[in-house]
mmCIF file of C-alpha atoms in Angstrom:
data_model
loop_
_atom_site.group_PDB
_atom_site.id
_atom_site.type_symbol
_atom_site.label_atom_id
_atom_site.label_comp_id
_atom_site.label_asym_id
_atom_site.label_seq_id
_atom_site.Cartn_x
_atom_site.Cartn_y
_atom_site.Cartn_z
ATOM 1 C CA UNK A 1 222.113 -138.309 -30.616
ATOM 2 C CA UNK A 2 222.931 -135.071 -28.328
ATOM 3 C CA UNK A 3 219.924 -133.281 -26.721
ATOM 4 C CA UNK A 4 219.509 -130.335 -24.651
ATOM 5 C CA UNK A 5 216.921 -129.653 -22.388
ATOM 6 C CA UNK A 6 216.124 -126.563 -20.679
ATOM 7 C CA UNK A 7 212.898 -125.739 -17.636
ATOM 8 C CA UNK A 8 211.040 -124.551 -16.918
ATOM 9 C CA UNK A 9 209.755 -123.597 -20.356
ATOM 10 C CA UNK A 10 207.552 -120.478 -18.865
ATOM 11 C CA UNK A 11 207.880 -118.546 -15.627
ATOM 12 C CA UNK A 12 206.517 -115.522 -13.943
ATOM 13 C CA UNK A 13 208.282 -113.870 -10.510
ATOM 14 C CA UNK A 14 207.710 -110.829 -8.422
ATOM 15 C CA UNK A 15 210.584 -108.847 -8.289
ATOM 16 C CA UNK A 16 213.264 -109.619 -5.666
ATOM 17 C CA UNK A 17 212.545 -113.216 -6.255
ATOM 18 C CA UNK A 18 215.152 -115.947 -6.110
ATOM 19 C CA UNK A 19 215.881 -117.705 -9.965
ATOM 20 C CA UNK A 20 217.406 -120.699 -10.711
ATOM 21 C CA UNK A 21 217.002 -121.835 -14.419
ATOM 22 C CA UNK A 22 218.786 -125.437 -15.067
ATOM 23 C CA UNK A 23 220.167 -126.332 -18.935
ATOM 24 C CA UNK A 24 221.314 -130.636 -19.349
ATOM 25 C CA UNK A 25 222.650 -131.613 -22.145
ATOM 26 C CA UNK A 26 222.484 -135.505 -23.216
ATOM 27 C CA UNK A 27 224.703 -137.437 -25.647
ATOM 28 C CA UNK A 28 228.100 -135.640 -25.149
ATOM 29 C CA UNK A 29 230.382 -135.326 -22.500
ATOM 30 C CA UNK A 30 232.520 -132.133 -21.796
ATOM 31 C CA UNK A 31 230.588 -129.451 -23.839
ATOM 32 C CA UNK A 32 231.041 -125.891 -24.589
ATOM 33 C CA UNK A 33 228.055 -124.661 -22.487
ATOM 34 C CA UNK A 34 226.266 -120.724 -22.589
ATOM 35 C CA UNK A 35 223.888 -118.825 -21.428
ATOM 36 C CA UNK A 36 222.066 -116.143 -23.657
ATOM 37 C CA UNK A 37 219.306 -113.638 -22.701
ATOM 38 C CA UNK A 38 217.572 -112.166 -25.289
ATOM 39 C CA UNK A 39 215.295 -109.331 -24.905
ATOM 40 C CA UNK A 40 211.693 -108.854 -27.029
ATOM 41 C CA UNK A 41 212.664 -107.888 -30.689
ATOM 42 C CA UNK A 42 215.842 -108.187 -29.942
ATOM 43 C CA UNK A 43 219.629 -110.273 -30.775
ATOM 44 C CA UNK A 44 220.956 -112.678 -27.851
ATOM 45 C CA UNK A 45 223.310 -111.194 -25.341
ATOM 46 C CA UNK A 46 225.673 -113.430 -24.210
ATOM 47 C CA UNK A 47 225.542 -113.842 -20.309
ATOM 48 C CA UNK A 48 227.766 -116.670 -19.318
ATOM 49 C CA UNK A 49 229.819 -119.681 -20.910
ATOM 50 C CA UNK A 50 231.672 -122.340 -19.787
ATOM 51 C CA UNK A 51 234.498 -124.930 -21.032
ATOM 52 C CA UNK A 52 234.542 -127.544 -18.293
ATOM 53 C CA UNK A 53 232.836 -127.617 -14.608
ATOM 54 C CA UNK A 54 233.074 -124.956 -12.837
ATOM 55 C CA UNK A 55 234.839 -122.871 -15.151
ATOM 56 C CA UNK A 56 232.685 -119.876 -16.070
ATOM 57 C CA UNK A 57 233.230 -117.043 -17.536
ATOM 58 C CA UNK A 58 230.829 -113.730 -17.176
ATOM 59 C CA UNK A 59 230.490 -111.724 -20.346
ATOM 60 C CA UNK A 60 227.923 -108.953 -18.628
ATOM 61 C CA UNK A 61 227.943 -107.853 -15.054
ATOM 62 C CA UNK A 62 224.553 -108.244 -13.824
ATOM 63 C CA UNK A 63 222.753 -109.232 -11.050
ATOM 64 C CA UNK A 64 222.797 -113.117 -12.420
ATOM 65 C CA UNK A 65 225.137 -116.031 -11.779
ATOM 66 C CA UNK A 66 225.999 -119.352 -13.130
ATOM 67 C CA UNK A 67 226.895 -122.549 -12.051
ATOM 68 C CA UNK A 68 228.282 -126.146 -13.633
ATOM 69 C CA UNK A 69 228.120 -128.326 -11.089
ATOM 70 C CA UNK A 70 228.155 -131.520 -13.476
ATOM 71 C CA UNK A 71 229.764 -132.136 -16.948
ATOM 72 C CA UNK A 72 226.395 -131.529 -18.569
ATOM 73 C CA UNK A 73 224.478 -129.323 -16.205
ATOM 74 C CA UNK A 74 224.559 -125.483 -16.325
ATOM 75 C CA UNK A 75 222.128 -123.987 -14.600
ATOM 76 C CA UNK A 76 221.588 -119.681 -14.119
ATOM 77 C CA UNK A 77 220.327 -118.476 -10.758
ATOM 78 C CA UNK A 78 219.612 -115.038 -9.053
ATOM 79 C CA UNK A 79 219.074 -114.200 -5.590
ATOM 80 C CA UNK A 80 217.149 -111.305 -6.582
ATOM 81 C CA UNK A 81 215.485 -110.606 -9.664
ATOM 82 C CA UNK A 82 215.161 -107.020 -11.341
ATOM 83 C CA UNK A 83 212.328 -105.512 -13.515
ATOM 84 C CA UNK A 84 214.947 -105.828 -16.049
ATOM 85 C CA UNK A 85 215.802 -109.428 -15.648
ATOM 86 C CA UNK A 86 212.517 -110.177 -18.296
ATOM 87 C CA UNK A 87 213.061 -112.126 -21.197
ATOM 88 C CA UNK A 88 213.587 -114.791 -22.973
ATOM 89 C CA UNK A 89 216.974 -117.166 -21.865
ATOM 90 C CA UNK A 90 218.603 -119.973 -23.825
ATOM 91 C CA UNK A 91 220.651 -122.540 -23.177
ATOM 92 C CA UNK A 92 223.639 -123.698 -26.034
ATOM 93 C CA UNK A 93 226.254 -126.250 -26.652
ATOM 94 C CA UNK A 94 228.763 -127.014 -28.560
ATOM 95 C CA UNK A 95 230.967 -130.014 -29.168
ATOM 96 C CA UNK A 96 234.714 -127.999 -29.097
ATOM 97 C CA UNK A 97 236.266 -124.854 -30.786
ATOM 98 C CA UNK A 98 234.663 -123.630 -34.173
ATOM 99 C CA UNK A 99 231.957 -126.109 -33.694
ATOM 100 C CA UNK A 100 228.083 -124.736 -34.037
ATOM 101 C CA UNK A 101 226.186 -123.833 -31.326
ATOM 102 C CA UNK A 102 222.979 -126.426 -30.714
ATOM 103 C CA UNK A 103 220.474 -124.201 -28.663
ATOM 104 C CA UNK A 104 217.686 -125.435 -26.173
ATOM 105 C CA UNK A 105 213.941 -124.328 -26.390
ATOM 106 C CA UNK A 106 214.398 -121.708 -24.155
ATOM 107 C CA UNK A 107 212.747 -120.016 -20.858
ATOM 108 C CA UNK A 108 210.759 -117.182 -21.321
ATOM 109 C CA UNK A 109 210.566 -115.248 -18.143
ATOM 110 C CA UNK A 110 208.565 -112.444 -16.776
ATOM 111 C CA UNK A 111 208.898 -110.486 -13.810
ATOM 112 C CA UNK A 112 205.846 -108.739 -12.047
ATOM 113 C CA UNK B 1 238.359 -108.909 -33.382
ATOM 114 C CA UNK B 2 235.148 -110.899 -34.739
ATOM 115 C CA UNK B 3 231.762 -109.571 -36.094
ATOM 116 C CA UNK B 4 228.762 -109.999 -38.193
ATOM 117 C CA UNK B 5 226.896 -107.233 -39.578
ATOM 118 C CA UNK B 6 222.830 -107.897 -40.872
ATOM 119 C CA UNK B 7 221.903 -105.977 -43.533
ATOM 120 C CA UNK B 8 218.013 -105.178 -43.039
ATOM 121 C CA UNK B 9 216.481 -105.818 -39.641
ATOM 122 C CA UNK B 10 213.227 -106.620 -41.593
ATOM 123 C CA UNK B 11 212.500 -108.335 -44.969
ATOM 124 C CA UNK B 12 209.578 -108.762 -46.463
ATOM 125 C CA UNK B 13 208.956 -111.271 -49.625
ATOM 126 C CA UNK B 14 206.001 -112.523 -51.399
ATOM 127 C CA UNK B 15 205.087 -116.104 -51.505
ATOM 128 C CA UNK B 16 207.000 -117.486 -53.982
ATOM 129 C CA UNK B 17 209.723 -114.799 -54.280
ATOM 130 C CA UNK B 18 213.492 -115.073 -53.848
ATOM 131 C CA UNK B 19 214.643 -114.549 -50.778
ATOM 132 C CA UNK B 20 218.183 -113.232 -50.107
ATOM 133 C CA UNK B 21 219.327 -112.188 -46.317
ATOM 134 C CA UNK B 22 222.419 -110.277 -46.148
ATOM 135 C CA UNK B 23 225.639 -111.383 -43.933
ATOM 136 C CA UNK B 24 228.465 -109.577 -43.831
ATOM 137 C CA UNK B 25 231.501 -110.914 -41.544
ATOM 138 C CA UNK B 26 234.883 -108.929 -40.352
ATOM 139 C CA UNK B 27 237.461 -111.710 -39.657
ATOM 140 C CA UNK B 28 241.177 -111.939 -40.030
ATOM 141 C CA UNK B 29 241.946 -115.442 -40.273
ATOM 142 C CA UNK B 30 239.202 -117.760 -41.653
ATOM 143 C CA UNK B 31 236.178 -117.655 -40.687
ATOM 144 C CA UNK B 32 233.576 -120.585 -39.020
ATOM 145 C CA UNK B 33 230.184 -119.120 -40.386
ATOM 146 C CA UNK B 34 226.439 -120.791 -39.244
ATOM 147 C CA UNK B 35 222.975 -119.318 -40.272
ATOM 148 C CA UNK B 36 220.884 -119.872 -37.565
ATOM 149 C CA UNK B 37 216.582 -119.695 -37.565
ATOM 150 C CA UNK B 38 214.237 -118.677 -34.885
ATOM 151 C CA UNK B 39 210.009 -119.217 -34.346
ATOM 152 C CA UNK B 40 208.283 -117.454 -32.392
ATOM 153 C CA UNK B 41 209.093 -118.473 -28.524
ATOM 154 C CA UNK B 42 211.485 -121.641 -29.397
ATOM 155 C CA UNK B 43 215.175 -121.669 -29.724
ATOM 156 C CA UNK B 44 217.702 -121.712 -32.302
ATOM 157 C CA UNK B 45 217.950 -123.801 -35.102
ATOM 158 C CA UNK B 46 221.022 -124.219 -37.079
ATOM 159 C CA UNK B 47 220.016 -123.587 -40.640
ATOM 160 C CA UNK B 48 223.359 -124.707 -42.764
ATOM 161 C CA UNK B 49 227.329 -124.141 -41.753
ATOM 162 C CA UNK B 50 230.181 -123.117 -43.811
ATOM 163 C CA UNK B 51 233.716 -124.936 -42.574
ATOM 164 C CA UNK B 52 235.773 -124.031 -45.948
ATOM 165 C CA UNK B 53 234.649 -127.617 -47.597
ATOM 166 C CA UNK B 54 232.804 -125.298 -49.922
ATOM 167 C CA UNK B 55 232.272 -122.019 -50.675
ATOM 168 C CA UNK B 56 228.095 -122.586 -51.645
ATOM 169 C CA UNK B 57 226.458 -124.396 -48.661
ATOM 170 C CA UNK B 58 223.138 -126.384 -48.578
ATOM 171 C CA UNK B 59 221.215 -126.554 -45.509
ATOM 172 C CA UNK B 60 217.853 -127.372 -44.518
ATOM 173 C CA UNK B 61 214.746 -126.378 -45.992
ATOM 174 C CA UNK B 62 215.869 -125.328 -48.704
ATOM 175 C CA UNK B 63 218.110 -122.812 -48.343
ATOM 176 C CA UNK B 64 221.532 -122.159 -48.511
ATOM 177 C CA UNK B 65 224.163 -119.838 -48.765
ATOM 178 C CA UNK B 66 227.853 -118.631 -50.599
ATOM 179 C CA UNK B 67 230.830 -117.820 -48.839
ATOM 180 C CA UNK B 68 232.334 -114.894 -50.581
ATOM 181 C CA UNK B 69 235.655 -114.122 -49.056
ATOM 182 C CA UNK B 70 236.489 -111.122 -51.466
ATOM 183 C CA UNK B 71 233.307 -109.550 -50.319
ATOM 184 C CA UNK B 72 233.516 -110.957 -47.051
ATOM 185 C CA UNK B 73 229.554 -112.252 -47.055
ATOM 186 C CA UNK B 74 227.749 -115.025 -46.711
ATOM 187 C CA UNK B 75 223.919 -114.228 -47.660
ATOM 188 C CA UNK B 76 221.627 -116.608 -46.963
ATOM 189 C CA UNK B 77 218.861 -117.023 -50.458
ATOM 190 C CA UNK B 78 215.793 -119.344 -51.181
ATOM 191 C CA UNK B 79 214.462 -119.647 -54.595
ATOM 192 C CA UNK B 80 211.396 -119.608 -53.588
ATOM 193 C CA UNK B 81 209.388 -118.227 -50.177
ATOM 194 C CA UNK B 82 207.075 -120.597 -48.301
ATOM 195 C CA UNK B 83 204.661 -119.159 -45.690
ATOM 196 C CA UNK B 84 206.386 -121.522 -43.024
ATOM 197 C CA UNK B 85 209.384 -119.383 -43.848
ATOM 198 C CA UNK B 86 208.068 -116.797 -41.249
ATOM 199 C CA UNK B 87 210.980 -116.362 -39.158
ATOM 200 C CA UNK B 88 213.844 -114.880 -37.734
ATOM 201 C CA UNK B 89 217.217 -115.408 -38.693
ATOM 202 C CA UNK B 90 220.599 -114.765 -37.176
ATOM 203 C CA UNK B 91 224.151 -115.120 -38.901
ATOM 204 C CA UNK B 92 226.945 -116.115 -36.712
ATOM 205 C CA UNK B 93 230.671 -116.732 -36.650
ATOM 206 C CA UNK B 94 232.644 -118.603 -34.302
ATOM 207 C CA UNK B 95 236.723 -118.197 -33.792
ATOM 208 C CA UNK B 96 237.175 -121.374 -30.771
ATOM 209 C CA UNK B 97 234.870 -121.060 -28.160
ATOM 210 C CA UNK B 98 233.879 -117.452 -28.716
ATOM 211 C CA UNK B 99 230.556 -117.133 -30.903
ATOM 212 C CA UNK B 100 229.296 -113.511 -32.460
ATOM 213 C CA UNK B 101 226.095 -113.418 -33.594
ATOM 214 C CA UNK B 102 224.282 -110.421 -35.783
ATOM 215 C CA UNK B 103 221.069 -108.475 -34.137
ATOM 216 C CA UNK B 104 218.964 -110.972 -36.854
ATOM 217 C CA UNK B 105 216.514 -110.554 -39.566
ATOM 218 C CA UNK B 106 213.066 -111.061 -39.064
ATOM 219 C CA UNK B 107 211.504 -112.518 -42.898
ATOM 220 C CA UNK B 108 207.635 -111.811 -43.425
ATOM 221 C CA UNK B 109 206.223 -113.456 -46.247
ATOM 222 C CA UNK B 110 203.416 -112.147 -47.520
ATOM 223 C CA UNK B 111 200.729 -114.508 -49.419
#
């Protein structure tokens, strides 16, 4: 069966701090892959997705970037955080067009 | 272009009391639609998926939830409200790879 994983689950930086978050996915080759940021209280924002390595596409501009370096790795870095860089990120696959989204357990990141 | 509109960013129910959570889609050509649940701190969890096979779809824990294409909706319902229940929930629709979720709706039960 597919799984996703997603670390670290917690994590606290000072501002200006580097960020690299990293997203695998197991049991499926060539997935649909995003990246989601949702803030306290509120609905996801989509940040990135991607339909094959390195094919992204940016859905915000921000301060963030992404990366696929393998089939099933996606992993969201920074080379600076912001204040407003807090909150809570998820990782999701999918399996091809119209198919649901399967969603890791999430990072939930704080900035000091 | 795709969207989902929430009814109600909070619902509260009694223990034990129907629970209906309002979905309301804008789509011209037919939609993909996926009810989605969220704890506290943990991802998504797909709740039940509607692909056209039927219009009323069962999912897990009980729920499910009619496609209505004349009243372009698909509410999610429960017969009957469990504390564990607690959550939020997010309706979604998918056209290919794009997904559009609603801001969610965050069910309290009360005992």
């Amino acid at each position: 069966s597919q799984t996703i994983h997603q670390w670290p689950a917690t994590l606290v930086q000072p501002v200006g701090s580097p960020l690299s978050l990293e997203c695998t996915v197991e049991g499926t080759s060539n997935p649909n892959l995003y990246w989601y940021r949702q803030a306290a209280g509120r609905g996801l924002q989509l940040l990135f997705y991607s339909i094959g390595i390195d094919q992204i596409s940016s859905e915000v501009p921000q301060n963030l970037s992404a990366s696929r370096p393998q089939d099933r790795q996606f992993i969201l870095s920074s080379k600076k955080l912001l204040l407003s860089d807090s909150g809570f990120y998820l990782c999701a696959w999918t399996g091809g067009s119209n198919q649901p989204q399967h969603f890791g357990d999430g990072t939930r990141l704080s900035i000091l | 272009a795709q969207s989902v509109t929430q009814l109600g960013s909070h619902v509260s129910v009694s223990e034990g009391a129907l629970v209906l959570l309002r979905c309301n889609y804008s789509s011209s050509v037919p939609p993909y639609l996926f009810w989605y649940v969220q704890y506290p701190n943990q991802g998504l969890q797909l709740l039940l998926k509607y692909t056209s096979a039927a219009t009323l779809v069962k999912g897990i824990n009980g729920f499910e939830a009619e496609f209505k294409k004349s009243e372009t909706s698909f509410h999610l319902t429960k017969p009957s409200a469990h504390m564990s229940d607690a959550a939020e929930y997010f309706c979604a629709v998918t056209l290919g790879n794009q997904f559009y979720f609603g801001t969610g709706t965050s069910l309290t039960v009360i005992p």
